[in-house]
Short mmCIF file of C-alpha atoms and ligand atoms in Angstrom, two decimals:
data_model
loop_
_atom_site.label_atom_id
_atom_site.label_comp_id
_atom_site.label_asym_id
_atom_site.label_seq_id
_atom_site.Cartn_x
_atom_site.Cartn_y
_atom_site.Cartn_z
CA UNK A 1 -33.21 49.06 120.52
CA UNK A 2 -33.06 48.83 124.13
CA UNK A 3 -34.78 50.75 126.55
CA UNK A 4 -34.85 50.95 130.31
CA UNK A 5 -36.99 49.06 132.67
CA UNK A 6 -39.72 50.69 134.62
CA UNK A 7 -42.01 48.55 137.27
CA UNK A 8 -45.48 47.01 136.18
CA UNK A 9 -46.42 49.59 139.04
CA UNK A 10 -45.35 53.05 137.48
CA UNK A 11 -45.89 51.98 134.07
CA UNK A 12 -50.15 51.10 134.84
CA UNK A 13 -50.14 54.32 136.81
CA UNK A 14 -48.41 56.09 133.48
CA UNK A 15 -50.78 53.86 131.43
CA UNK A 16 -54.12 55.58 133.61
CA UNK A 17 -52.87 58.50 133.92
CA UNK A 18 -52.45 59.97 129.96
CA UNK A 19 -56.20 60.16 129.49
CA UNK A 20 -56.60 62.72 132.35
CA UNK A 21 -52.87 64.85 130.55
CA UNK A 22 -54.33 64.38 127.30
CA UNK A 23 -57.51 66.02 128.33
CA UNK A 24 -55.08 69.12 129.74
CA UNK A 25 -53.00 67.90 127.23
CA UNK A 26 -52.89 72.10 125.63
CA UNK A 27 -53.04 73.81 128.50
CA UNK A 28 -50.15 71.54 130.05
CA UNK A 29 -47.74 72.15 127.42
CA UNK A 30 -48.01 76.12 126.82
CA UNK A 31 -47.97 76.85 130.30
CA UNK A 32 -44.40 74.22 130.21
CA UNK A 33 -42.73 76.01 127.04
CA UNK A 34 -43.78 80.61 129.42
CA UNK A 35 -42.38 78.58 132.29
CA UNK A 36 -39.17 76.46 130.47
CA UNK A 37 -38.41 79.68 128.37
CA UNK A 38 -38.46 81.64 130.99
CA UNK A 39 -35.32 79.83 132.22
CA UNK A 40 -34.27 79.18 129.41
CA UNK A 41 -34.23 81.86 127.18
CA UNK A 42 -31.64 80.56 125.02
CA UNK A 43 -34.01 77.84 124.22
CA UNK A 44 -35.16 80.55 121.80
CA UNK A 45 -32.77 80.64 119.12
CA UNK A 46 -33.25 76.75 118.73
CA UNK A 47 -37.39 77.72 118.73
CA UNK A 48 -40.15 78.66 116.05
CA UNK A 49 -41.36 81.64 117.56
CA UNK A 50 -44.10 81.47 114.75
CA UNK A 51 -44.54 77.63 115.36
CA UNK A 52 -45.33 78.63 119.23
CA UNK A 53 -47.50 81.53 118.56
CA UNK A 54 -49.70 79.58 116.69
CA UNK A 55 -49.62 76.72 118.87
CA UNK A 56 -48.72 73.72 116.38
CA UNK A 57 -45.57 72.81 118.13
CA UNK A 58 -47.30 73.05 121.43
CA UNK A 59 -49.87 70.25 120.19
CA UNK A 60 -47.19 68.30 117.80
CA UNK A 61 -44.90 67.57 120.93
CA UNK A 62 -47.28 67.00 123.56
CA UNK A 63 -49.49 64.16 120.85
CA UNK A 64 -46.13 62.21 121.23
CA UNK A 65 -44.91 62.55 125.17
CA UNK A 66 -48.60 61.10 125.40
CA UNK A 67 -48.03 58.17 122.57
CA UNK A 68 -44.90 57.14 124.11
CA UNK A 69 -46.99 57.56 127.44
CA UNK A 70 -49.76 54.71 126.30
CA UNK A 71 -47.10 53.09 124.78
CA UNK A 72 -44.30 53.03 127.04
CA UNK A 73 -43.82 49.30 127.35
CA UNK A 74 -43.68 48.61 123.97
CA UNK A 75 -41.92 51.92 122.35
CA UNK A 76 -39.87 50.03 119.50
CA UNK A 77 -43.25 50.30 117.75
CA UNK A 78 -42.87 54.12 117.65
CA UNK A 79 -39.13 54.40 115.76
CA UNK A 80 -40.71 55.14 112.98
CA UNK A 81 -42.29 58.05 114.25
CA UNK A 82 -39.18 58.40 116.11
CA UNK A 83 -37.01 58.87 113.62
CA UNK A 84 -38.66 61.34 111.83
CA UNK A 85 -38.99 63.46 114.89
CA UNK A 86 -34.85 62.45 115.43
CA UNK A 87 -33.97 64.05 112.29
CA UNK A 88 -35.58 67.36 112.40
CA UNK A 89 -33.85 66.84 116.19
CA UNK A 90 -30.61 67.01 115.28
CA UNK A 91 -31.06 69.76 112.03
CA UNK A 92 -31.78 72.11 114.43
CA UNK A 93 -29.03 71.51 116.94
CA UNK A 94 -31.35 70.00 120.05
CA UNK A 95 -28.87 67.81 122.36
CA UNK A 96 -28.47 65.30 124.83
CA UNK A 97 -28.05 67.96 127.88
CA UNK A 98 -31.44 69.63 125.98
CA UNK A 99 -33.43 66.33 127.54
CA UNK A 100 -33.35 67.35 130.91
CA UNK A 101 -34.72 71.07 130.79
CA UNK A 102 -37.32 70.35 128.78
CA UNK A 103 -38.71 67.16 131.34
CA UNK A 104 -37.79 69.44 134.21
CA UNK A 105 -40.31 71.92 133.02
CA UNK A 106 -42.81 69.13 131.78
CA UNK A 107 -42.99 67.57 135.56
CA UNK A 108 -43.23 71.30 136.21
CA UNK A 109 -45.96 72.14 134.09
CA UNK A 110 -48.12 68.57 134.82
CA UNK A 111 -47.98 70.04 138.53
CA UNK A 112 -48.58 73.05 137.88
CA UNK A 113 -52.07 72.51 135.26
CA UNK A 114 -53.08 69.77 138.11
CA UNK A 115 -52.65 70.60 141.51
CA UNK A 116 -53.28 68.27 143.92
CA UNK A 117 -54.69 65.85 141.53
CA UNK A 118 -51.04 65.48 139.93
CA UNK A 119 -49.61 63.37 143.33
CA UNK A 120 -46.00 62.81 143.88
CA UNK A 121 -46.51 59.19 143.04
CA UNK A 122 -47.76 60.09 139.62
CA UNK A 123 -45.06 62.84 138.65
CA UNK A 124 -42.18 59.88 139.86
CA UNK A 125 -44.53 57.65 137.38
CA UNK A 126 -43.72 60.27 134.47
CA UNK A 127 -40.91 61.81 135.55
CA UNK A 128 -39.19 57.74 135.00
CA UNK A 129 -41.82 56.94 132.18
CA UNK A 130 -39.88 60.47 130.53
CA UNK A 131 -36.59 59.71 131.09
CA UNK A 132 -37.43 56.35 129.23
CA UNK A 133 -38.47 58.35 126.06
CA UNK A 134 -35.71 60.38 126.74
CA UNK A 135 -33.12 58.31 126.15
CA UNK A 136 -34.62 57.10 123.17
CA UNK A 137 -35.01 60.50 120.75
CA UNK A 138 -31.28 60.69 122.96
CA UNK A 139 -29.83 57.51 121.33
CA UNK A 140 -31.50 57.61 118.12
CA UNK A 141 -30.13 60.91 117.51
CA UNK A 142 -26.07 60.53 118.69
CA UNK A 143 -26.27 58.04 115.95
CA UNK A 144 -27.34 61.08 114.08
CA UNK A 145 -25.36 62.87 114.53
CA UNK A 146 -22.23 60.40 114.04
CA UNK A 147 -23.47 59.18 110.97
CA UNK A 148 -23.42 63.29 109.62
CA UNK A 149 -19.66 64.50 111.03
CA UNK A 150 -18.45 60.56 109.68
CA UNK A 151 -20.15 61.02 106.43
CA UNK A 152 -17.09 62.09 102.97
CA UNK A 153 -17.39 65.63 103.04
CA UNK A 154 -20.07 65.32 106.80
CA UNK A 155 -19.81 67.94 109.35
CA UNK A 156 -21.54 68.41 112.53
CA UNK A 157 -23.59 71.17 114.45
CA UNK A 158 -23.84 74.62 112.00
CA UNK A 159 -20.99 75.21 108.35
CA UNK A 160 -20.36 78.47 106.52
CA UNK A 161 -21.29 78.30 103.25
CA UNK A 162 -21.42 81.02 101.11
CA UNK A 163 -23.89 82.40 98.46
CA UNK A 164 -22.03 81.94 95.50
CA UNK A 165 -25.86 82.58 93.02
CA UNK A 166 -28.95 83.87 93.60
CA UNK A 167 -31.91 82.86 91.19
CA UNK A 168 -35.18 84.62 90.71
CA UNK A 169 -36.95 81.43 90.20
CA UNK A 170 -40.73 82.90 89.86
CA UNK A 171 -42.06 86.22 91.77
CA UNK A 172 -42.60 84.63 94.59
CA UNK A 173 -39.31 81.51 95.43
CA UNK A 174 -36.23 82.40 94.09
CA UNK A 175 -33.13 80.17 94.99
CA UNK A 176 -29.81 80.14 96.80
CA UNK A 177 -26.70 77.56 95.57
CA UNK A 178 -24.60 77.42 98.98
CA UNK A 179 -20.72 75.94 99.26
CA UNK A 180 -18.63 75.49 102.15
CA UNK A 181 -17.07 78.34 102.82
CA UNK A 182 -13.93 76.53 103.99
CA UNK A 183 -13.71 74.61 99.79
CA UNK A 184 -13.65 71.15 101.96
CA UNK A 185 -16.29 68.31 100.67
CA UNK A 186 -19.88 68.69 100.71
CA UNK A 187 -21.40 65.55 101.72
CA UNK A 188 -23.69 63.74 99.89
CA UNK A 189 -27.48 63.44 101.14
CA UNK A 190 -30.70 62.28 99.54
CA UNK A 191 -33.07 63.32 97.49
CA UNK A 192 -35.72 65.01 99.49
CA UNK A 193 -33.45 65.42 102.34
CA UNK A 194 -33.80 69.31 103.77
CA UNK A 195 -31.35 71.01 106.09
CA UNK A 196 -32.33 73.90 107.82
CA UNK A 197 -30.99 77.65 107.87
CA UNK A 198 -29.91 79.25 110.97
CA UNK A 199 -30.88 82.92 110.20
CA UNK A 200 -29.09 85.97 111.96
CA UNK A 201 -31.15 88.80 111.44
CA UNK A 202 -30.27 92.21 112.21
CA UNK A 203 -32.15 93.71 115.26
CA UNK A 204 -33.20 91.05 116.61
CA UNK A 205 -32.44 89.21 119.21
CA UNK A 206 -32.92 85.41 117.98
CA UNK A 207 -31.52 83.05 115.55
CA UNK A 208 -33.77 82.27 113.50
CA UNK A 209 -33.73 78.78 112.53
CA UNK A 210 -36.53 77.22 109.07
CA UNK A 211 -35.21 73.93 107.11
CA UNK A 212 -35.55 73.43 103.26
CA UNK A 213 -35.55 71.52 100.94
CA UNK A 214 -32.39 70.76 98.79
CA UNK A 215 -33.89 71.72 95.39
CA UNK A 216 -30.94 70.36 93.48
CA UNK A 217 -29.21 66.81 92.73
CA UNK A 218 -27.05 65.57 94.72
CA UNK A 219 -24.20 65.05 92.43
CA UNK A 220 -22.94 69.04 92.19
CA UNK A 221 -20.38 70.74 94.24
CA UNK A 222 -23.05 73.16 95.91
CA UNK A 223 -26.22 72.58 97.94
CA UNK A 224 -28.92 74.41 95.60
CA UNK A 225 -31.92 76.00 98.29
CA UNK A 226 -35.31 77.24 96.78
CA UNK A 227 -37.41 79.75 98.63
CA UNK A 228 -40.71 81.10 98.94
CA UNK A 229 -41.20 84.42 100.57
CA UNK A 230 -43.87 84.51 102.46
CA UNK A 231 -45.52 87.90 102.02
CA UNK A 232 -47.94 90.42 104.69
CA UNK A 233 -51.76 89.21 104.20
CA UNK A 234 -53.34 92.25 105.35
CA UNK A 235 -52.97 92.17 109.28
CA UNK A 236 -50.42 88.68 109.05
CA UNK A 237 -47.15 89.72 109.74
CA UNK A 238 -45.02 87.95 106.73
CA UNK A 239 -42.53 85.02 106.69
CA UNK A 240 -38.93 86.06 109.01
CA UNK A 241 -36.99 84.73 107.21
CA UNK A 242 -38.40 83.78 103.40
CA UNK A 243 -38.29 87.39 103.42
CA UNK A 244 -34.45 88.32 105.19
CA UNK A 245 -33.43 85.39 102.63
CA UNK A 246 -35.58 87.29 99.35
CA UNK A 247 -34.57 91.62 100.99
CA UNK A 248 -31.64 90.87 103.27
CA UNK A 249 -29.13 88.13 101.96
CA UNK A 250 -26.73 88.60 98.19
CA UNK A 251 -24.93 86.65 96.00
CA UNK A 252 -21.65 86.74 98.52
CA UNK A 253 -23.02 86.47 102.04
CA UNK A 254 -22.73 84.11 104.59
CA UNK A 255 -25.21 81.39 105.86
CA UNK A 256 -24.70 79.18 107.86
CA UNK A 257 -26.77 75.49 107.81
CA UNK A 258 -26.30 71.87 109.37
CA UNK A 259 -26.05 68.42 107.62
CA UNK A 260 -28.58 67.41 104.79
CA UNK A 261 -30.98 65.52 106.84
CA UNK A 262 -34.98 63.94 106.64
CA UNK A 263 -36.32 60.35 106.06
CA UNK A 264 -38.43 62.20 103.28
CA UNK A 265 -37.09 59.94 100.60
CA UNK A 266 -36.90 58.13 97.51
CA UNK A 267 -37.35 54.71 97.67
CA UNK A 268 -35.64 53.84 95.29
CA UNK A 269 -35.10 50.32 95.57
CA UNK A 270 -39.02 49.89 94.36
CA UNK A 271 -39.30 49.56 90.69
CA UNK A 272 -42.62 50.36 90.21
CA UNK A 273 -44.14 53.48 88.67
CA UNK A 274 -43.07 57.35 91.17
CA UNK A 275 -45.92 59.52 90.64
CA UNK A 276 -44.37 63.21 92.05
CA UNK A 277 -47.67 65.41 93.04
CA UNK A 278 -46.05 69.23 93.72
CA UNK A 279 -47.92 72.50 95.26
CA UNK A 280 -46.40 75.63 95.02
CA UNK A 281 -43.19 75.69 96.35
CA UNK A 282 -43.90 71.89 97.76
CA UNK A 283 -41.80 71.20 94.38
CA UNK A 284 -38.27 71.33 95.97
CA UNK A 285 -37.33 68.03 96.92
CA UNK A 286 -39.00 66.43 94.37
CA UNK A 287 -37.16 68.38 91.81
CA UNK A 288 -34.47 66.99 93.72
CA UNK A 289 -36.00 63.51 93.40
CA UNK A 290 -35.71 63.48 89.00
CA UNK A 291 -33.70 65.09 88.21
CA UNK A 292 -31.49 61.72 90.34
CA UNK A 293 -33.86 59.41 89.03
CA UNK A 294 -33.04 61.47 84.79
CA UNK A 295 -29.59 60.71 85.61
CA UNK A 296 -29.85 57.50 86.26
CA UNK A 297 -32.37 57.16 82.64
CA UNK A 298 -34.60 55.40 84.98
CA UNK A 299 -36.69 53.35 82.73
CA UNK A 300 -39.15 52.78 85.32
CA UNK A 301 -42.05 55.42 84.48
CA UNK A 302 -42.36 58.71 86.19
CA UNK A 303 -44.83 61.38 85.87
CA UNK A 304 -44.44 64.33 87.25
CA UNK A 305 -48.00 66.78 88.53
CA UNK A 306 -46.91 70.03 89.55
CA UNK A 307 -49.92 72.96 90.74
CA UNK A 308 -49.46 76.52 90.89
CA UNK A 309 -51.45 79.24 91.35
CA UNK A 310 -50.65 80.38 87.52
CA UNK A 311 -47.72 81.09 85.19
CA UNK A 312 -45.96 84.02 87.66
CA UNK A 313 -46.07 82.28 90.59
CA UNK A 314 -44.68 78.89 88.30
CA UNK A 315 -41.16 77.93 89.51
CA UNK A 316 -38.81 75.34 87.54
CA UNK A 317 -41.65 75.43 84.42
CA UNK A 318 -38.59 74.89 81.94
CA UNK A 319 -36.45 72.82 83.90
CA UNK A 320 -38.64 70.20 84.12
CA UNK A 321 -39.89 70.22 80.96
CA UNK A 322 -36.82 70.20 79.44
CA UNK A 323 -35.01 66.83 81.61
CA UNK A 324 -38.63 65.54 81.03
CA UNK A 325 -37.70 65.99 76.79
CA UNK A 326 -34.88 63.91 77.95
CA UNK A 327 -36.25 60.88 78.76
CA UNK A 328 -39.37 59.13 76.87
CA UNK A 329 -40.41 57.20 79.66
CA UNK A 330 -41.07 60.93 82.34
CA UNK A 331 -44.08 62.98 81.75
CA UNK A 332 -45.36 65.95 82.48
CA UNK A 333 -48.69 67.52 83.58
CA UNK A 334 -49.28 71.65 85.80
CA UNK A 335 -52.68 72.73 86.45
CA UNK A 336 -53.95 76.43 87.75
CA UNK A 337 -56.57 76.99 89.53
CA UNK A 338 -56.24 80.65 88.29
CA UNK A 339 -54.73 80.68 84.47
CA UNK A 340 -53.84 84.65 83.40
CA UNK A 341 -55.04 86.12 80.18
CA UNK A 342 -51.53 84.80 79.06
CA UNK A 343 -51.92 82.07 80.40
CA UNK A 344 -54.72 80.40 78.56
CA UNK A 345 -53.60 82.19 75.85
CA UNK A 346 -50.16 80.32 75.99
CA UNK A 347 -52.33 76.80 76.95
CA UNK A 348 -49.57 76.18 78.65
CA UNK A 349 -51.15 74.27 81.26
CA UNK A 350 -53.25 71.32 81.23
CA UNK A 351 -55.80 72.12 83.73
CA UNK A 352 -57.64 74.42 85.17
CA UNK A 353 -58.74 73.76 88.92
CA UNK A 354 -57.22 72.08 91.21
CA UNK A 355 -55.85 68.13 91.49
CA UNK A 356 -58.40 65.41 91.81
CA UNK A 357 -59.01 62.34 91.60
CA UNK A 358 -60.69 62.37 88.29
CA UNK A 359 -57.49 64.14 86.23
CA UNK A 360 -55.07 61.69 88.35
CA UNK A 361 -56.80 58.28 86.82
CA UNK A 362 -57.45 60.42 83.79
CA UNK A 363 -53.14 60.87 83.16
CA UNK A 364 -52.43 57.33 84.96
CA UNK A 365 -53.09 53.93 83.77
CA UNK A 366 -54.47 52.30 87.53
CA UNK A 367 -53.00 53.36 91.30
CA UNK A 368 -49.27 50.65 90.85
CA UNK A 369 -47.27 53.15 91.78
CA UNK A 370 -45.39 55.12 95.22
CA UNK A 371 -46.69 58.27 95.26
CA UNK A 372 -44.63 61.48 96.90
CA UNK A 373 -46.77 65.18 98.45
CA UNK A 374 -45.47 67.60 99.37
CA UNK A 375 -47.44 71.24 100.05
CA UNK A 376 -49.86 73.47 101.48
CA UNK A 377 -51.27 71.64 104.16
CA UNK A 378 -54.86 71.15 101.85
CA UNK A 379 -53.55 70.18 98.80
CA UNK A 380 -51.74 67.31 101.17
CA UNK A 381 -55.19 66.76 102.47
CA UNK A 382 -56.85 66.60 98.93
CA UNK A 383 -53.98 64.65 97.70
CA UNK A 384 -54.35 62.10 100.85
CA UNK A 385 -57.87 61.78 100.41
CA UNK A 386 -57.83 61.46 96.90
CA UNK A 387 -54.93 58.02 97.04
CA UNK A 388 -56.85 56.48 100.43
CA UNK A 389 -60.53 57.31 97.63
CA UNK A 390 -58.40 55.11 94.94
CA UNK A 391 -57.21 52.29 97.18
CA UNK A 392 -53.32 53.47 97.34
CA UNK A 393 -51.79 51.46 99.94
CA UNK A 394 -51.01 53.53 103.15
CA UNK A 395 -46.93 52.41 102.08
CA UNK A 396 -46.68 53.61 98.92
CA UNK A 397 -47.61 57.11 99.82
CA UNK A 398 -44.78 59.63 101.44
CA UNK A 399 -45.26 63.06 101.23
CA UNK A 400 -42.89 66.10 103.92
CA UNK A 401 -44.55 68.13 105.92
CA UNK A 402 -43.11 72.15 105.80
CA UNK A 403 -43.59 73.33 108.90
CA UNK A 404 -44.39 70.13 112.06
CA UNK A 405 -45.88 67.00 111.54
CA UNK A 406 -49.93 67.72 111.49
CA UNK A 407 -52.78 65.30 110.22
CA UNK A 408 -54.16 64.91 107.33
CA UNK A 409 -57.34 64.21 108.06
CA UNK A 410 -60.07 66.82 107.79
C1 LIG B 1 -39.26 70.17 106.00
C2 LIG B 1 -39.36 71.27 105.15
C3 LIG B 1 -38.80 71.78 104.21
C4 LIG B 1 -39.15 72.88 103.88
N1 LIG B 1 -38.60 72.92 102.69
C5 LIG B 1 -38.76 74.12 101.98
C6 LIG B 1 -38.55 74.61 100.96
O1 LIG B 1 -37.46 74.13 99.51
N2 LIG B 1 -38.62 75.83 100.71
C7 LIG B 1 -39.43 77.00 101.46
O2 LIG B 1 -39.88 78.50 101.17
N3 LIG B 1 -39.80 76.77 102.29
C8 LIG B 1 -39.60 75.16 102.89
N4 LIG B 1 -39.95 74.61 104.48
C9 LIG B 1 -41.01 76.23 105.03
C10 LIG B 1 -39.91 76.59 105.89
O3 LIG B 1 -38.92 75.82 106.64
C11 LIG B 1 -40.61 77.94 106.18
O4 LIG B 1 -41.77 77.20 106.76
C12 LIG B 1 -40.65 79.05 105.35
O5 LIG B 1 -39.65 80.01 104.62
C13 LIG B 1 -42.33 79.97 106.51
O6 LIG B 1 -40.10 80.66 107.32
P1 LIG B 1 -40.73 81.92 107.80
O7 LIG B 1 -39.52 82.62 108.72
O8 LIG B 1 -40.30 83.21 106.46
O9 LIG B 1 -42.72 82.83 108.44
P2 LIG B 1 -42.68 82.44 109.50
O10 LIG B 1 -42.04 84.18 110.17
O11 LIG B 1 -42.21 81.14 109.86
O12 LIG B 1 -44.13 82.20 109.75
C14 LIG B 1 -45.17 81.21 108.73
C15 LIG B 1 -46.06 81.51 108.38
O13 LIG B 1 -47.17 82.52 109.43
C16 LIG B 1 -47.18 83.33 108.67
N5 LIG B 1 -47.25 84.12 110.40
C17 LIG B 1 -46.43 84.68 110.95
N6 LIG B 1 -47.42 85.22 112.03
C18 LIG B 1 -48.13 84.88 112.18
C19 LIG B 1 -49.65 84.45 113.09
N7 LIG B 1 -49.06 85.24 114.07
N8 LIG B 1 -50.84 84.99 113.31
C20 LIG B 1 -50.55 83.26 111.88
N9 LIG B 1 -50.20 83.40 111.26
C21 LIG B 1 -48.84 84.49 110.87
C22 LIG B 1 -46.03 84.00 108.24
O14 LIG B 1 -46.47 84.84 106.89
C23 LIG B 1 -45.75 82.75 107.69
O15 LIG B 1 -46.88 82.85 105.82
C24 LIG B 1 -39.63 73.83 105.36
C25 LIG B 1 -40.27 73.31 105.53
C26 LIG B 1 -39.80 72.03 106.40
C27 LIG B 1 -40.84 71.40 107.60
C1 LIG B 2 -38.99 63.40 124.79
C2 LIG B 2 -39.33 65.11 123.75
C3 LIG B 2 -39.47 65.43 123.48
C4 LIG B 2 -40.51 64.71 122.35
C5 LIG B 2 -41.24 63.91 122.39
C6 LIG B 2 -40.43 65.84 121.30
C7 LIG B 2 -41.19 65.97 120.34
C8 LIG B 2 -41.65 66.94 119.19
C9 LIG B 2 -42.15 67.01 117.42
C10 LIG B 2 -43.02 66.01 118.09
C11 LIG B 2 -41.79 67.67 117.13
C12 LIG B 2 -42.30 67.93 116.29
C13 LIG B 2 -41.43 67.69 114.15
C14 LIG B 2 -42.63 67.42 113.14
O1 LIG B 2 -41.85 68.48 112.82
O2 LIG B 2 -42.81 67.05 112.85
C15 LIG B 2 -40.39 68.26 117.42
C16 LIG B 2 -39.41 69.20 117.22
C17 LIG B 2 -39.27 70.65 117.89
N1 LIG B 2 -38.30 70.14 119.15
FE1 LIG B 2 -38.76 68.58 119.70
N2 LIG B 2 -39.25 66.59 121.46
C18 LIG B 2 -38.52 66.40 122.58
C19 LIG B 2 -37.64 66.98 123.37
C20 LIG B 2 -37.47 67.70 122.72
C21 LIG B 2 -35.86 68.85 123.35
C22 LIG B 2 -34.57 68.44 124.71
C23 LIG B 2 -35.95 69.94 122.71
C24 LIG B 2 -34.43 71.69 122.93
C25 LIG B 2 -34.76 71.45 124.13
C26 LIG B 2 -36.80 70.00 121.49
C27 LIG B 2 -36.90 70.90 120.20
C28 LIG B 2 -37.91 70.93 119.03
C29 LIG B 2 -37.54 72.12 118.46
C30 LIG B 2 -36.59 73.13 118.33
C31 LIG B 2 -38.31 71.16 117.31
C32 LIG B 2 -38.15 72.02 115.98
C33 LIG B 2 -40.32 72.14 115.70
C34 LIG B 2 -40.67 74.22 116.23
O3 LIG B 2 -39.33 75.10 116.17
O4 LIG B 2 -42.12 74.30 115.75
N3 LIG B 2 -37.17 68.84 121.56
N4 LIG B 2 -40.37 68.15 119.11
#
């Protein structure tokens, strides 16, 4: 990675002002988004409005800029983090021409919040530093755009797909089978990757973009996504896109999606046992990984552990069971948080309550495995803590957030 060189004075200014900016981080980024969306309302077609309201995205962007600024003279150390964000950006259609808009408004917001304390010297230094950081993102993303477009069956931007099948998997999860409307080839993907759906909802001023993991193996002539309906809960409004897909999109309809992206993928070069831990709809990337391993007649041990509220919420039970039953190397364990009376009778689960370390230790011989987890944030925090307590090395812990990446510490 080659980056533009900043002079030592600029680097000193940046490093000494990072703590000041970080202290005002939330105020600066809140102001930044207000000003940017006022001047560029077209960006509201790209950004997630609900994440904005919840402040999640503000924190994610601000923290990354400050961390990058802190490491401005050794940005290559941040490359893995940059790549993860770049996958998301590529999947959303963030382009080089968007970066100056973000940069301009970030500087305006810094000036606005810090007032006279933000001298010209400081603002110029941050302008230069932002340029260096943005160049790194732009070049990593450009490579990703080229790769996605040049792959066999690949494409650039959004492509129209027909919903060929819509299948209810549980009371809350429905799968959508997608085939290209142009009847062209379908690019392959790595199990665990996601696509972005562009929802054009009647009556809405803006398009809404959301990511969905591909829930079937890559060797099919369709993509499958499986979406949990986020219902209204008291004063909390229902999820915009999941409700739209469940209630307004039917077989035969067209939706637009971007090419598969993401770095939460099966580490196939490792020959270690594999453990999948999923909560609720968090199992979608794991099913793709499990099916891929099954196709290859894996001889490594694979343990699929899933937590659901109960059988009415539990999707893919039969699908997983039939895959696992075909292999002597695969096993499957289910925990229900609140089993129904029917579940008690059928004994269709192994544990009542949450997945915890003692249960994991009773299932697995030892901690020598690659662990993959995904699910609601409290589930992910609990899995992370359990694996850390069991001394599982960081490089064997792989996870995906179904939202902006947050902290897994309690
Ligand atoms: C990499 C990745 C992969 C993903 N894969 C999947 C997948 O395979 N399947 C899947 O179902 N999802 C997946 N998701 C999540 C998905 O992208 C959406 O976030 C999800 O469908 C909710 O979108 P929505 O538009 O329905 O809800 P939104 O409208 O975005 O709302 C999000 C949540 O916030 C609540 N909410 C709305 N307004 C407020 C408010 N003012 N205050 C507090 N809460 C509020 C809603 O009820 C909802 O639960 C994935 C996400 C990522 C990042
Ligand atoms: C150097 C500049 C930038 C940095 C450091 C940055 C950082 C981030 C981070 C950390 C995330 C969260 C990733 C995750 O999901 O875990 C994110 C998501 C996102 N970024 Fe950027 N970003 C930058 C520039 C841009 C630009 C130029 C645009 C387009 C105008 C953009 C649009 C988005 C969008 C739409 C998301 C998705 C999240 C949401 O909508 O809530 N970003 N970015």
